[in-house]
XYZ file of C-alpha atoms in Angstrom:
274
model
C -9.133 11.270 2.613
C -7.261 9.177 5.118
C -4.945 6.004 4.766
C -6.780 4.943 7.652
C -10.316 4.184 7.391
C -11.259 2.937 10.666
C -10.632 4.559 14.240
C -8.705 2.640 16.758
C -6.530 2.784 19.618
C -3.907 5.796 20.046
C 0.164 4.434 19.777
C 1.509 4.453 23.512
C 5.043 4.227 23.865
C 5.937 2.048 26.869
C 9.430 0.614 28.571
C 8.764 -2.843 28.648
C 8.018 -5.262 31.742
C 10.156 -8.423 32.519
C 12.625 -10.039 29.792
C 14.291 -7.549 27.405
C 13.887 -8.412 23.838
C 10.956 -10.946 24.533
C 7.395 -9.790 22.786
C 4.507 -10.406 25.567
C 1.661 -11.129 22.826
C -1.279 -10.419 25.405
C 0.013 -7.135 25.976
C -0.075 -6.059 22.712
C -3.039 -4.292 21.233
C -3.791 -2.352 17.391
C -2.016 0.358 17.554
C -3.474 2.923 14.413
C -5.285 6.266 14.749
C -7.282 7.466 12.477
C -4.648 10.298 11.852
C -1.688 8.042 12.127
C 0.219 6.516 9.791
C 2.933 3.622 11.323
C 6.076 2.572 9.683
C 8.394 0.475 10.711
C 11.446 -1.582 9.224
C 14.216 -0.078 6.681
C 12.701 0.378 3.842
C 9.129 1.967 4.916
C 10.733 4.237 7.245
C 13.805 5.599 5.331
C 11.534 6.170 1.957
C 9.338 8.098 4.171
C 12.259 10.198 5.417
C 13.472 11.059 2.111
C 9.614 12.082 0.732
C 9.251 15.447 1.472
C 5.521 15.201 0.895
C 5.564 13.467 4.685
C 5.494 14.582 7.876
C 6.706 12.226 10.715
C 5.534 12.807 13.910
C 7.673 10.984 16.108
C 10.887 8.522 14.960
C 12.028 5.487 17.640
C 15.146 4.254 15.949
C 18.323 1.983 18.082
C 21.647 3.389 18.122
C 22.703 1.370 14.729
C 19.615 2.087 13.336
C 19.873 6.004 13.989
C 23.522 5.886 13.049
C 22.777 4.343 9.735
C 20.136 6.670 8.574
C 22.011 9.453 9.102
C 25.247 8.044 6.820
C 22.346 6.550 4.083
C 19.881 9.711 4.042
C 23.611 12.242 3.751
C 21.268 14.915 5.131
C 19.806 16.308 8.586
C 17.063 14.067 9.601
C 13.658 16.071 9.699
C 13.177 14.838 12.667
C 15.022 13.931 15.988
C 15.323 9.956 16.686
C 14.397 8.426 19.924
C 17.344 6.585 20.504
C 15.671 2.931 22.135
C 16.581 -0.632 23.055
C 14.745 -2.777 20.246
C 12.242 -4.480 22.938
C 10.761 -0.843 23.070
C 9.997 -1.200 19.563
C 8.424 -4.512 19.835
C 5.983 -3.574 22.079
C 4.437 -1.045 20.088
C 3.910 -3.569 17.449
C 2.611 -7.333 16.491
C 4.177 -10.352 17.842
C 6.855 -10.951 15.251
C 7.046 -7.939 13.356
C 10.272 -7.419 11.839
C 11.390 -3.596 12.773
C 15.000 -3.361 11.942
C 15.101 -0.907 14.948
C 12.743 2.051 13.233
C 9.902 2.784 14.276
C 7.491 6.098 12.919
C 4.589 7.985 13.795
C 3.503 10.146 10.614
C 0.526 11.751 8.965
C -1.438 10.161 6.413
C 0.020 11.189 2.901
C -2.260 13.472 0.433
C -5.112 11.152 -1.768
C -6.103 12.112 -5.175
C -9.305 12.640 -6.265
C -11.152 11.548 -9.566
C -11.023 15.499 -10.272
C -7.074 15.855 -10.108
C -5.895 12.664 -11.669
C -3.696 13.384 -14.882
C -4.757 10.502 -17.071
C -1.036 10.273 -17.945
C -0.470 7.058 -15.870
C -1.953 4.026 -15.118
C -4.564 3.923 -11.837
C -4.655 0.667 -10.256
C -8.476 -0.118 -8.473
C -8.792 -2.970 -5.584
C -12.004 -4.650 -5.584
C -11.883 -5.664 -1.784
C -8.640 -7.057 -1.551
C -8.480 -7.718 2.297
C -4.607 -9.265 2.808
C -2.515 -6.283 4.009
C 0.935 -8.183 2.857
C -1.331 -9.010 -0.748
C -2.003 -5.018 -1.098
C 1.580 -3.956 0.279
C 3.366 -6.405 -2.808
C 1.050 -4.804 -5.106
C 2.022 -1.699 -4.057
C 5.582 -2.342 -4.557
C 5.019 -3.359 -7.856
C 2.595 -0.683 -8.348
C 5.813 1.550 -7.467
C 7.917 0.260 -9.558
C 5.556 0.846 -12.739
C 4.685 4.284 -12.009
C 1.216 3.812 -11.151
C -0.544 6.845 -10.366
C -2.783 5.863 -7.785
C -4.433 2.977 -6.405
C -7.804 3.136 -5.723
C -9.544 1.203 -2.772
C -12.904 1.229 -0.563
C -13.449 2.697 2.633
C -14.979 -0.802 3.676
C -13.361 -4.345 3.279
C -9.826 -3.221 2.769
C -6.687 -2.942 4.963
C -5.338 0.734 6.183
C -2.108 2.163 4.498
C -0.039 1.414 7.488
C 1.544 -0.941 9.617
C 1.665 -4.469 8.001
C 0.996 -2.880 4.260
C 3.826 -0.063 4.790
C 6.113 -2.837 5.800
C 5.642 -5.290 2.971
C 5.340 -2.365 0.487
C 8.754 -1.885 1.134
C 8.632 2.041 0.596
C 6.308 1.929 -1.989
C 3.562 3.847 -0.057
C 5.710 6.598 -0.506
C 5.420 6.686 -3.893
C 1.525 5.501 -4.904
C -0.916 7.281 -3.280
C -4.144 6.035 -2.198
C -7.531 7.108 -3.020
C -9.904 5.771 -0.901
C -13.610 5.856 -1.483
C -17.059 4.917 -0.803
C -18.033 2.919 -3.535
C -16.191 1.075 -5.995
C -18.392 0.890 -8.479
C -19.676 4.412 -8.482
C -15.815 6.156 -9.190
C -15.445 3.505 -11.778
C -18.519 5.196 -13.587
C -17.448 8.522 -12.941
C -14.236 7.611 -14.701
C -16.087 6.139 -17.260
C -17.293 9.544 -18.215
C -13.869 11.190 -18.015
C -12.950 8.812 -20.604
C -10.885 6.273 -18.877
C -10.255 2.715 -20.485
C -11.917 0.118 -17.439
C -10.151 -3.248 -17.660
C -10.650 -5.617 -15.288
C -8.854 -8.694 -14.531
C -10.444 -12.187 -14.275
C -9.862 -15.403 -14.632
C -13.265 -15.955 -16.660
C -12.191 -13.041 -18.811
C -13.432 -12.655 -22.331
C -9.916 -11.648 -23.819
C -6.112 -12.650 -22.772
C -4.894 -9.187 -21.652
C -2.077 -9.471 -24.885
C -5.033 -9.490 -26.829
C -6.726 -6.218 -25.534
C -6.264 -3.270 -27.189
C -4.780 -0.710 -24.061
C -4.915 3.704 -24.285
C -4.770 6.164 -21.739
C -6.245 6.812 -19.701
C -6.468 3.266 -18.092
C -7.363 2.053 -14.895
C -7.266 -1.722 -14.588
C -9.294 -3.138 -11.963
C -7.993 -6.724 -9.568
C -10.317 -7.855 -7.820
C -10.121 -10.125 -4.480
C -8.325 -13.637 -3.330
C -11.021 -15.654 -3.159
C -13.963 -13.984 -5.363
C -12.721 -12.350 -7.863
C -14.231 -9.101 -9.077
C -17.765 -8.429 -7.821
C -20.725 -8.279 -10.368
C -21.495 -4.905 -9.678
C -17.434 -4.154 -10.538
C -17.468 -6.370 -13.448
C -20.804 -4.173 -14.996
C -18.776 -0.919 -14.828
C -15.659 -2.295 -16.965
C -15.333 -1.854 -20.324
C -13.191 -5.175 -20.912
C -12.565 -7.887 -18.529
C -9.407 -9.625 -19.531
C -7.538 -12.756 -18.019
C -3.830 -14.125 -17.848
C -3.865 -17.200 -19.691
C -0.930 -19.831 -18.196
C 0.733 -21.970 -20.344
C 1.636 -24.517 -17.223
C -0.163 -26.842 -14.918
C -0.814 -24.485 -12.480
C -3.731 -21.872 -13.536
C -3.983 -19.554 -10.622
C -1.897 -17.169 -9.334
C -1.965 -15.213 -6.108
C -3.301 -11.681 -6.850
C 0.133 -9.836 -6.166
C 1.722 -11.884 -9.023
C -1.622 -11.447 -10.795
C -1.066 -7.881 -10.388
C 2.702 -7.172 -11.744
C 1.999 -9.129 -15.318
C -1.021 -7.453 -15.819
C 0.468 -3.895 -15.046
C 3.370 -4.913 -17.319
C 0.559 -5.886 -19.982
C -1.107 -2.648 -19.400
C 1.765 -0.101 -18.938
C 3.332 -1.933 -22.256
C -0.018 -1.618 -24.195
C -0.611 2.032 -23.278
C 2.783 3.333 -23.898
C 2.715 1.711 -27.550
C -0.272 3.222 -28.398
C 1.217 7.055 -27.091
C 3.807 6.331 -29.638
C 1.394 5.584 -32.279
């Protein structure tokens, strides 16, 4: 399965017209294939340099740039850089999109599958989550708590690339995703592998201290505005909530995300020790 859903326009690599340095925001246009993955900034680009399980395509970097992966990575780079001028990078990209000088071209990273997850770690499952910088934080976090996988639909979610790579922050690198059809349909099927389906909601039936947590576990966010769908809601097996102790009630489904994976992750790994 791709990262990339939807088909759009090939990357094309041009020396900008008129002022260096200034973006020309008509000129610009999406810039994802299908079969291409785009990173750009420090982070995205050097984790992907340093995962073997990537191939990069093409790398645009500026002198500094260049010069300063090769003294961070303290290895060959798998690839030869482009040396550029940083306009050249902005016009491959969105008005205001903050490169650091790197630029990459790679293929899409290997998904799992229902059949080949271990059941050893924590899946993560996006019910239509549509904010690319929303899904790159949770990604981050998901990172940093050894989620498995992160499961999202083919339809009404943004493409592992681009603005997601960048505010993941190198976390694509390590959480892949598995995208599918239906949401609803691979939470059933991993119903009957025995997987533990907790969704989170604000109209929850338990606070998610309360639930009782065991691998394996996939807990299930659902999006900004709506929340989990009914359909997504009817194939959990708990729907839990974050209850606030301050004014403010609501929180934006990135920092949603991190306390209930620390709720989760903490739950499941004291009942392994049981």
């Amino acid at each position: 399965m791709s990262e990339r859903p939807f088909p759009s326009r090939k990357p094309r690599f041009q020396r900008p017209h008129g002022k260096q340095g200034r973006r020309d925001p008509k000129a610009w246009r999406p810039n994802f294939e299908i079969d291409t993955t785009i990173l750009y900034g420090w982070h995205p680009v050097f984790e992907a340099l340093r995962n073997g399980n990537r191939t990069i395509r093409r790398l645009l970097a500026t002198e500094n740039s260049a010069r300063r992966l090769s003294e961070e990575l303290n290895a060959p780079l798998p690839i030869e850089p482009e040396i550029v001028r940083p306009d050249e990078i902005n016009r491959l990209l969105e008005p205001d999109a903050v490169h650091q000088g790197l630029y990459a071209e790679a293929d899409p990273l290997p998904s799992p599958s229902v059949d080949t997850l271990s059941g050893k770690r924590v899946v993560l499952a996006l019910d239509q989550i549509t904010d690319p910088h929303n899904v790159g934080a949770i990604v981050r976090t998901a990172a940093a708590f050894d989620v498995e996988a992160i499961i999202t639909t083919a339809r009404h979610s943004p493409a592992a690339t681009g603005v997601l790579a960048k505010s993941a922050s190198g976390g694509l690198e390590h959480v892949p995703f598995m995208i599918v059809r239906n949401l609803s349909d691979t939470l059933t099927a991993l119903g009957e592998r025995g997987y533990q389906r907790i969704g989170l909601d604000s109209t929850g039936e338990a606070d998610m201290d309360e639930v009782e947590i065991r691998l394996p576990v996939v807990l299930v966010l659902g999006s900004e505005g709506k929340g989990l769908r009914q359909r997504t809601r009817e194939c959990c097996d708990v729907i839990g909530r974050l209850d606030m102790p301050g004014a403010i009630k609501s929180l934006n489904v990135s920092n949603a995300a991190a306390i209930s994976l620390f709720a989760v992750v903490r739950g499941a790994s004291r009942n392994v020790r049981k």
